[in-house]
Amino acid sequence: MPEEKTNETNSRSRRKNNNQENKKDFFTQIIITQIVVVAMLTALVFAVKKVSPDSFAILKNVYHSAMEKDINLKDVFINKKSVCLGQGGDDISVFSPQSGTTFSPYYISSEICTPVSGTISSPFGYRVNPVTQEFSFHSGVDIAADSGKPIKAAYYGIVSEVGYDDTSGNYIVLTHNNSLVTKYLHCSEIIAEEGTVVRSGETIALVGSTGRSTGPHLHFVIEIDGKKADPLYVMNVNDNKV
């Protein structure tokens, strides 16, 4: 009997030692993996910084503009679907963006010329419309500025359309290439003529409050491949001003 107890004790001791060794091996693998991942990320950061020093500034502007959106889960998107995960929790709403729009970040090789400097009075996305007081999609960014202030072409391009309607007021559209279009709405006066070539920074119109508007501002739109995108992704934003 004493010999059996001794064997059992030795067996338990060996199992305990094996478990401890397995745990050590497991944690050692985790630590090694973490070190490798950190080293790879560090190398990637230095590589990106060396190849494109402006990349971090672009990421900062993207993050800054994203943080400025005053939107909530109630009115961010339409066409929502309800999905329940697990037990004992609330339903999680999954949303899809409105057709013809995108919230994805993008990159334009040419540096933008800010059309007009001023305060961002309404960002891109869903909001309470200041005129109708209803939730609706805002297809551009509103920049509040003094009436009559010059509006500049964001990029080199051709004036593809000039017109007026009850909602947009006086507007001008520039086509820059096969995929990039910019629009400028609520102008008090259009200066550039349809069909003419304009350079980046050239005055094309004046700030106004024509059409459906609550005050002088520029409603600036960027379209990429036919989809309206957030202009703030490529604009320098500082304290909610451009």
CSV table of C-alpha atoms in Angstrom, one decimal:
chain,number,residue,atom,x,y,z
A,1,MET,CA,0.0,0.0,0.0
A,2,PRO,CA,2.7,2.6,0.8
A,3,GLU,CA,4.4,1.8,-2.5
A,4,GLU,CA,1.1,2.4,-4.4
A,5,LYS,CA,0.7,5.7,-2.7
A,6,THR,CA,4.2,6.7,-3.5
A,7,ASN,CA,3.7,5.8,-7.2
A,8,GLU,CA,0.4,7.8,-7.3
A,9,THR,CA,2.1,10.8,-5.6
A,10,ASN,CA,5.0,10.6,-8.1
A,11,SER,CA,2.5,10.4,-11.0
A,12,ARG,CA,0.6,13.5,-9.8
A,13,SER,CA,3.8,15.4,-9.4
A,14,ARG,CA,4.9,14.5,-13.0
A,15,ARG,CA,1.5,15.7,-14.3
A,16,LYS,CA,1.7,18.9,-12.4
A,17,ASN,CA,5.2,19.6,-13.7
A,18,ASN,CA,4.1,18.8,-17.3
A,19,ASN,CA,1.1,21.2,-16.9
A,20,GLN,CA,3.4,24.0,-15.6
A,21,GLU,CA,5.8,23.4,-18.5
A,22,ASN,CA,3.0,23.5,-21.0
A,23,LYS,CA,1.8,26.8,-19.5
A,24,LYS,CA,5.3,28.2,-19.7
A,25,ASP,CA,5.6,27.2,-23.3
A,26,PHE,CA,2.2,28.7,-24.1
A,27,PHE,CA,3.0,32.0,-22.5
A,28,THR,CA,6.4,32.0,-24.1
A,29,GLN,CA,4.8,31.6,-27.5
A,30,ILE,CA,2.4,34.5,-26.8
A,31,ILE,CA,5.3,36.8,-25.7
A,32,ILE,CA,7.3,35.9,-28.8
A,33,THR,CA,4.3,36.5,-31.1
A,34,GLN,CA,3.7,39.9,-29.5
A,35,ILE,CA,7.3,40.9,-29.9
A,36,VAL,CA,7.3,39.9,-33.6
A,37,VAL,CA,4.0,41.8,-34.2
A,38,VAL,CA,5.3,44.9,-32.5
A,39,ALA,CA,8.6,44.7,-34.5
A,40,MET,CA,6.7,44.4,-37.8
A,41,LEU,CA,4.4,47.3,-36.9
A,42,THR,CA,7.3,49.5,-36.0
A,43,ALA,CA,9.1,48.7,-39.2
A,44,LEU,CA,5.9,49.4,-41.2
A,45,VAL,CA,5.5,52.8,-39.5
A,46,PHE,CA,9.1,53.8,-40.3
A,47,ALA,CA,8.7,52.5,-43.9
A,48,VAL,CA,5.5,54.5,-44.5
A,49,LYS,CA,7.0,57.6,-42.9
A,50,LYS,CA,10.1,57.3,-45.2
A,51,VAL,CA,8.1,56.7,-48.4
A,52,SER,CA,5.3,59.2,-47.7
A,53,PRO,CA,5.9,61.7,-44.8
A,54,ASP,CA,2.5,63.2,-45.5
A,55,SER,CA,0.7,60.0,-44.8
A,56,PHE,CA,0.4,60.7,-41.0
A,57,ALA,CA,-1.0,64.2,-41.7
A,58,ILE,CA,-3.6,62.6,-44.0
A,59,LEU,CA,-4.6,60.0,-41.3
A,60,LYS,CA,-4.8,62.8,-38.8
A,61,ASN,CA,-7.2,64.8,-40.9
A,62,VAL,CA,-9.3,61.7,-41.6
A,63,TYR,CA,-9.5,61.0,-37.9
A,64,HIS,CA,-10.2,64.6,-37.0
A,65,SER,CA,-13.0,64.9,-39.6
A,66,ALA,CA,-14.6,61.6,-38.4
A,67,MET,CA,-14.6,62.8,-34.8
A,68,GLU,CA,-16.4,66.0,-35.8
A,69,LYS,CA,-19.5,64.3,-37.2
A,70,ASP,CA,-22.5,65.1,-34.9
A,71,ILE,CA,-24.5,62.0,-35.9
A,72,ASN,CA,-26.0,59.3,-33.8
A,73,LEU,CA,-27.4,55.8,-34.3
A,74,LYS,CA,-30.9,57.0,-34.8
A,75,ASP,CA,-30.2,59.0,-37.9
A,76,VAL,CA,-26.8,58.0,-39.3
A,77,PHE,CA,-28.1,55.5,-42.0
A,78,ILE,CA,-31.3,54.3,-43.5
A,79,ASN,CA,-32.3,50.7,-44.5
A,80,LYS,CA,-31.2,49.3,-41.2
A,81,LYS,CA,-31.5,45.6,-40.3
A,82,SER,CA,-31.8,44.3,-36.8
A,83,VAL,CA,-29.4,41.7,-35.6
A,84,CYS,CA,-29.4,40.0,-32.2
A,85,LEU,CA,-26.2,38.6,-30.8
A,86,GLY,CA,-26.2,36.2,-27.9
A,87,GLN,CA,-28.6,36.3,-24.9
A,88,GLY,CA,-29.4,39.0,-22.4
A,89,GLY,CA,-28.4,42.0,-24.5
A,90,ASP,CA,-30.1,44.6,-26.7
A,91,ASP,CA,-30.5,44.2,-30.4
A,92,ILE,CA,-27.6,45.6,-32.5
A,93,SER,CA,-28.7,47.7,-35.5
A,94,VAL,CA,-26.7,47.1,-38.6
A,95,PHE,CA,-26.9,50.0,-41.1
A,96,SER,CA,-26.0,50.4,-44.8
A,97,PRO,CA,-25.3,53.8,-46.4
A,98,GLN,CA,-27.6,55.6,-48.8
A,99,SER,CA,-27.3,54.7,-52.4
A,100,GLY,CA,-24.9,56.9,-54.4
A,101,THR,CA,-22.9,57.9,-51.3
A,102,THR,CA,-19.9,56.5,-49.5
A,103,PHE,CA,-18.3,57.1,-46.1
A,104,SER,CA,-15.1,55.4,-47.1
A,105,PRO,CA,-11.8,57.3,-46.9
A,106,TYR,CA,-10.2,58.1,-50.3
A,107,TYR,CA,-7.1,59.7,-51.8
A,108,ILE,CA,-6.7,62.3,-54.5
A,109,SER,CA,-3.2,62.7,-55.9
A,110,SER,CA,-3.5,66.5,-56.4
A,111,GLU,CA,-3.6,68.7,-53.4
A,112,ILE,CA,-6.9,70.4,-52.9
A,113,CYS,CA,-7.3,74.2,-52.9
A,114,THR,CA,-9.8,75.0,-50.2
A,115,PRO,CA,-12.8,76.6,-52.1
A,116,VAL,CA,-13.5,79.1,-49.4
A,117,SER,CA,-12.2,79.5,-45.8
A,118,GLY,CA,-14.7,79.5,-43.0
A,119,THR,CA,-16.5,77.6,-40.3
A,120,ILE,CA,-18.0,74.1,-41.0
A,121,SER,CA,-21.6,74.8,-40.3
A,122,SER,CA,-22.9,71.3,-41.4
A,123,PRO,CA,-20.7,68.2,-42.1
A,124,PHE,CA,-21.3,65.4,-44.6
A,125,GLY,CA,-23.8,62.7,-43.6
A,126,TYR,CA,-27.2,62.4,-42.0
A,127,ARG,CA,-28.5,65.4,-40.0
A,128,VAL,CA,-31.6,67.4,-39.1
A,129,ASN,CA,-32.2,69.6,-42.1
A,130,PRO,CA,-32.1,73.2,-40.8
A,131,VAL,CA,-34.8,74.2,-43.4
A,132,THR,CA,-37.3,71.3,-43.2
A,133,GLN,CA,-36.4,70.1,-39.7
A,134,GLU,CA,-36.4,66.5,-41.0
A,135,PHE,CA,-33.7,63.8,-40.9
A,136,SER,CA,-32.1,63.7,-44.4
A,137,PHE,CA,-28.8,63.0,-46.0
A,138,HIS,CA,-26.4,66.0,-46.5
A,139,SER,CA,-24.4,65.3,-49.6
A,140,GLY,CA,-21.6,67.7,-49.0
A,141,VAL,CA,-20.1,70.0,-46.4
A,142,ASP,CA,-21.4,73.5,-45.6
A,143,ILE,CA,-18.8,76.2,-45.1
A,144,ALA,CA,-20.2,79.4,-43.6
A,145,ALA,CA,-18.6,82.5,-45.0
A,146,ASP,CA,-19.4,86.2,-45.8
A,147,SER,CA,-21.6,86.9,-48.7
A,148,GLY,CA,-19.7,87.8,-51.8
A,149,LYS,CA,-16.5,86.1,-50.7
A,150,PRO,CA,-14.6,84.5,-53.6
A,151,ILE,CA,-15.1,80.7,-54.2
A,152,LYS,CA,-12.1,79.0,-55.7
A,153,ALA,CA,-11.8,75.9,-57.9
A,154,ALA,CA,-10.7,73.0,-55.8
A,155,TYR,CA,-8.7,71.4,-58.7
A,156,TYR,CA,-7.8,72.1,-62.3
A,157,GLY,CA,-10.7,71.2,-64.5
A,158,ILE,CA,-13.5,72.2,-66.9
A,159,VAL,CA,-16.7,74.0,-66.0
A,160,SER,CA,-19.2,71.3,-67.1
A,161,GLU,CA,-22.4,72.9,-65.9
A,162,VAL,CA,-23.7,76.2,-64.6
A,163,GLY,CA,-27.3,76.7,-63.5
A,164,TYR,CA,-30.0,77.5,-60.9
A,165,ASP,CA,-32.7,75.5,-59.1
A,166,ASP,CA,-34.9,76.2,-56.1
A,167,THR,CA,-32.9,74.0,-53.8
A,168,SER,CA,-29.3,74.5,-54.9
A,169,GLY,CA,-29.7,78.2,-55.9
A,170,ASN,CA,-26.9,79.3,-58.3
A,171,TYR,CA,-24.5,76.5,-58.7
A,172,ILE,CA,-21.4,75.5,-60.7
A,173,VAL,CA,-20.0,72.1,-61.5
A,174,LEU,CA,-16.4,71.3,-62.4
A,175,THR,CA,-15.2,68.0,-64.0
A,176,HIS,CA,-11.6,67.3,-63.3
A,177,ASN,CA,-11.2,63.8,-64.9
A,178,ASN,CA,-13.3,60.8,-65.7
A,179,SER,CA,-13.9,60.0,-62.0
A,180,LEU,CA,-13.7,63.3,-60.1
A,181,VAL,CA,-16.3,66.0,-60.0
A,182,THR,CA,-16.8,69.0,-57.6
A,183,LYS,CA,-19.9,71.1,-57.1
A,184,TYR,CA,-20.4,74.5,-55.6
A,185,LEU,CA,-24.0,75.5,-54.5
A,186,HIS,CA,-25.9,78.5,-53.1
A,187,CYS,CA,-23.6,81.0,-54.9
A,188,SER,CA,-24.6,84.7,-55.1
A,189,GLU,CA,-22.9,85.0,-58.5
A,190,ILE,CA,-21.3,82.6,-61.0
A,191,ILE,CA,-18.2,84.0,-62.5
A,192,ALA,CA,-16.7,81.2,-64.6
A,193,GLU,CA,-18.5,80.3,-67.8
A,194,GLU,CA,-19.6,76.9,-68.9
A,195,GLY,CA,-17.1,75.1,-71.1
A,196,THR,CA,-14.1,77.1,-69.9
A,197,VAL,CA,-11.0,75.6,-68.3
A,198,VAL,CA,-10.2,76.7,-64.8
A,199,ARG,CA,-7.0,76.3,-62.8
A,200,SER,CA,-6.9,75.2,-59.2
A,201,GLY,CA,-7.4,78.3,-57.0
A,202,GLU,CA,-9.1,80.4,-59.7
A,203,THR,CA,-12.2,82.3,-58.6
A,204,ILE,CA,-15.3,80.7,-60.1
A,205,ALA,CA,-18.1,82.1,-58.1
A,206,LEU,CA,-19.1,84.2,-55.0
A,207,VAL,CA,-20.5,83.0,-51.7
A,208,GLY,CA,-24.3,83.6,-51.3
A,209,SER,CA,-27.5,82.2,-49.9
A,210,THR,CA,-29.5,81.5,-53.0
A,211,GLY,CA,-31.9,78.6,-53.2
A,212,ARG,CA,-32.9,76.7,-50.0
A,213,SER,CA,-30.6,78.2,-47.5
A,214,THR,CA,-30.6,79.7,-44.0
A,215,GLY,CA,-27.6,82.0,-44.5
A,216,PRO,CA,-24.5,82.7,-46.7
A,217,HIS,CA,-22.4,79.6,-47.1
A,218,LEU,CA,-20.9,77.3,-49.7
A,219,HIS,CA,-22.3,73.8,-50.0
A,220,PHE,CA,-19.3,71.9,-51.4
A,221,VAL,CA,-19.6,68.5,-53.0
A,222,ILE,CA,-17.0,65.9,-54.1
A,223,GLU,CA,-18.1,63.0,-56.3
A,224,ILE,CA,-15.8,60.1,-57.0
A,225,ASP,CA,-17.0,57.6,-59.6
A,226,GLY,CA,-20.5,59.0,-59.3
A,227,LYS,CA,-20.6,58.6,-55.5
A,228,LYS,CA,-20.7,61.6,-53.1
A,229,ALA,CA,-17.9,61.4,-50.6
A,230,ASP,CA,-16.9,63.4,-47.5
A,231,PRO,CA,-14.9,66.5,-48.7
A,232,LEU,CA,-13.3,66.8,-45.2
A,233,TYR,CA,-11.1,63.7,-46.0
A,234,VAL,CA,-9.0,65.8,-48.2
A,235,MET,CA,-9.3,69.2,-46.5
A,236,ASN,CA,-7.3,70.6,-43.7
A,237,VAL,CA,-9.6,71.0,-40.7
A,238,ASN,CA,-8.6,73.0,-37.6
A,239,ASP,CA,-11.0,73.8,-34.8
A,240,ASN,CA,-13.9,73.1,-37.1
A,241,LYS,CA,-12.6,75.5,-39.6
A,242,VAL,CA,-11.1,75.2,-43.1
